[in-house]
């Protein structure tokens, strides 16, 4: 790659540490990787803060978006438009942005005058209509949508209708780790001479930890020195809604099955360095997710990159990464099959080493320096496709207007058209319909469809067009 003639300032938009979530960690690591990929790359961050979250952000965070404050998105775009930022990189998950299904991100994109790349962390096979509409609008407003697996790229085309020319696959980045000193690390964690199983990540009911716990009695019967580490704090959103009910249920299940002394819970958010130590100490990494529709797993990527042999449920990203003998799969929720897989691998050191080495060698293209270089190459290509920067416009101030709400228009519209009058909020059906009202409603619905992710807008447009078509005579005139 040729050296850049001028500095490349990139603004990253997403959650960011000290906020505790996987995307926050990813945003930090990606910005660092891009900063290291080119000697003239200048990363900065626009952090998205969750409601109630108050964070002491580091110096690289130059602007903060309050998730639930609609006006903040337009103001953030204005901040970028009048800065020296030449590219925006959005880390997208519907749940980290405000509005219905995170629709406020469209306010940011609509007002931005800078080429934008969005990395999609969740892609569904059967997305709700509102989420599909948001992604479709993002695909029109972004230069590229980046996904981290081939299955996610296929779904973007099949389930969301995104043009394949807009889709780029770049894998989830992983750290470069020093040579593994497993015995020293096991001693550090107090399990010298024992067989160590591991699962890490923010804890929640969809993680399937209970499946591993139920598999342990049969494993311990054959290998009584087995110890299972569950590393990670409970997800903050789970704590906010349900407290520690899930963790408590896991501890009770351990007691019921008589395996409490073989399970170690590390209830805290661990640093990258400490996480790498856990991964390199483990004999086996277990990924028991319960949801097949998982197109990206940072935990799985990290485990393979650390040289841990992996046993996993067959969610989509696991099927892709663990194919060709790079790991073992077991059916969702089947603790008997998991027991058999664990005993088979623990009883065959040669197979365990083969799987471990195969996974480690495969993931060399996923280390952050390689991933940072891939993003930089994409950024360079995107900017070449849009060689001149668009002029900032004052329209970004529109974000300070109240949120568009069309509840009353929707309530006033039936299968025929928009009803003329209402008594307060109750449609007065006896007043019927008229051409001019339906024409005005059509204009509103068409304009709303450009800025709203609500799939009902298309239904309204079709309804009003149908009414006007019936009201138009053969000569082109209208009967009111």
mmCIF file of C-alpha atoms in Angstrom, residues 203-204 234-244:
data_model
loop_
_atom_site.group_PDB
_atom_site.id
_atom_site.type_symbol
_atom_site.label_atom_id
_atom_site.label_comp_id
_atom_site.label_asym_id
_atom_site.label_seq_id
_atom_site.Cartn_x
_atom_site.Cartn_y
_atom_site.Cartn_z
ATOM 1 C CA UNK A 203 -23.060 -13.873 31.350
ATOM 2 C CA UNK A 204 -26.695 -14.228 30.282
ATOM 3 C CA UNK A 234 -23.154 -10.781 34.188
ATOM 4 C CA UNK A 235 -24.240 -8.567 31.288
ATOM 5 C CA UNK A 236 -25.127 -5.096 32.678
ATOM 6 C CA UNK A 237 -28.545 -5.142 30.966
ATOM 7 C CA UNK A 238 -29.344 -8.519 32.573
ATOM 8 C CA UNK A 239 -28.311 -7.200 35.994
ATOM 9 C CA UNK A 240 -30.464 -4.102 35.481
ATOM 10 C CA UNK A 241 -33.561 -6.155 34.648
ATOM 11 C CA UNK A 242 -33.153 -9.398 36.591
ATOM 12 C CA UNK A 243 -30.269 -8.955 39.017
ATOM 13 C CA UNK A 244 -28.078 -12.046 39.425
#
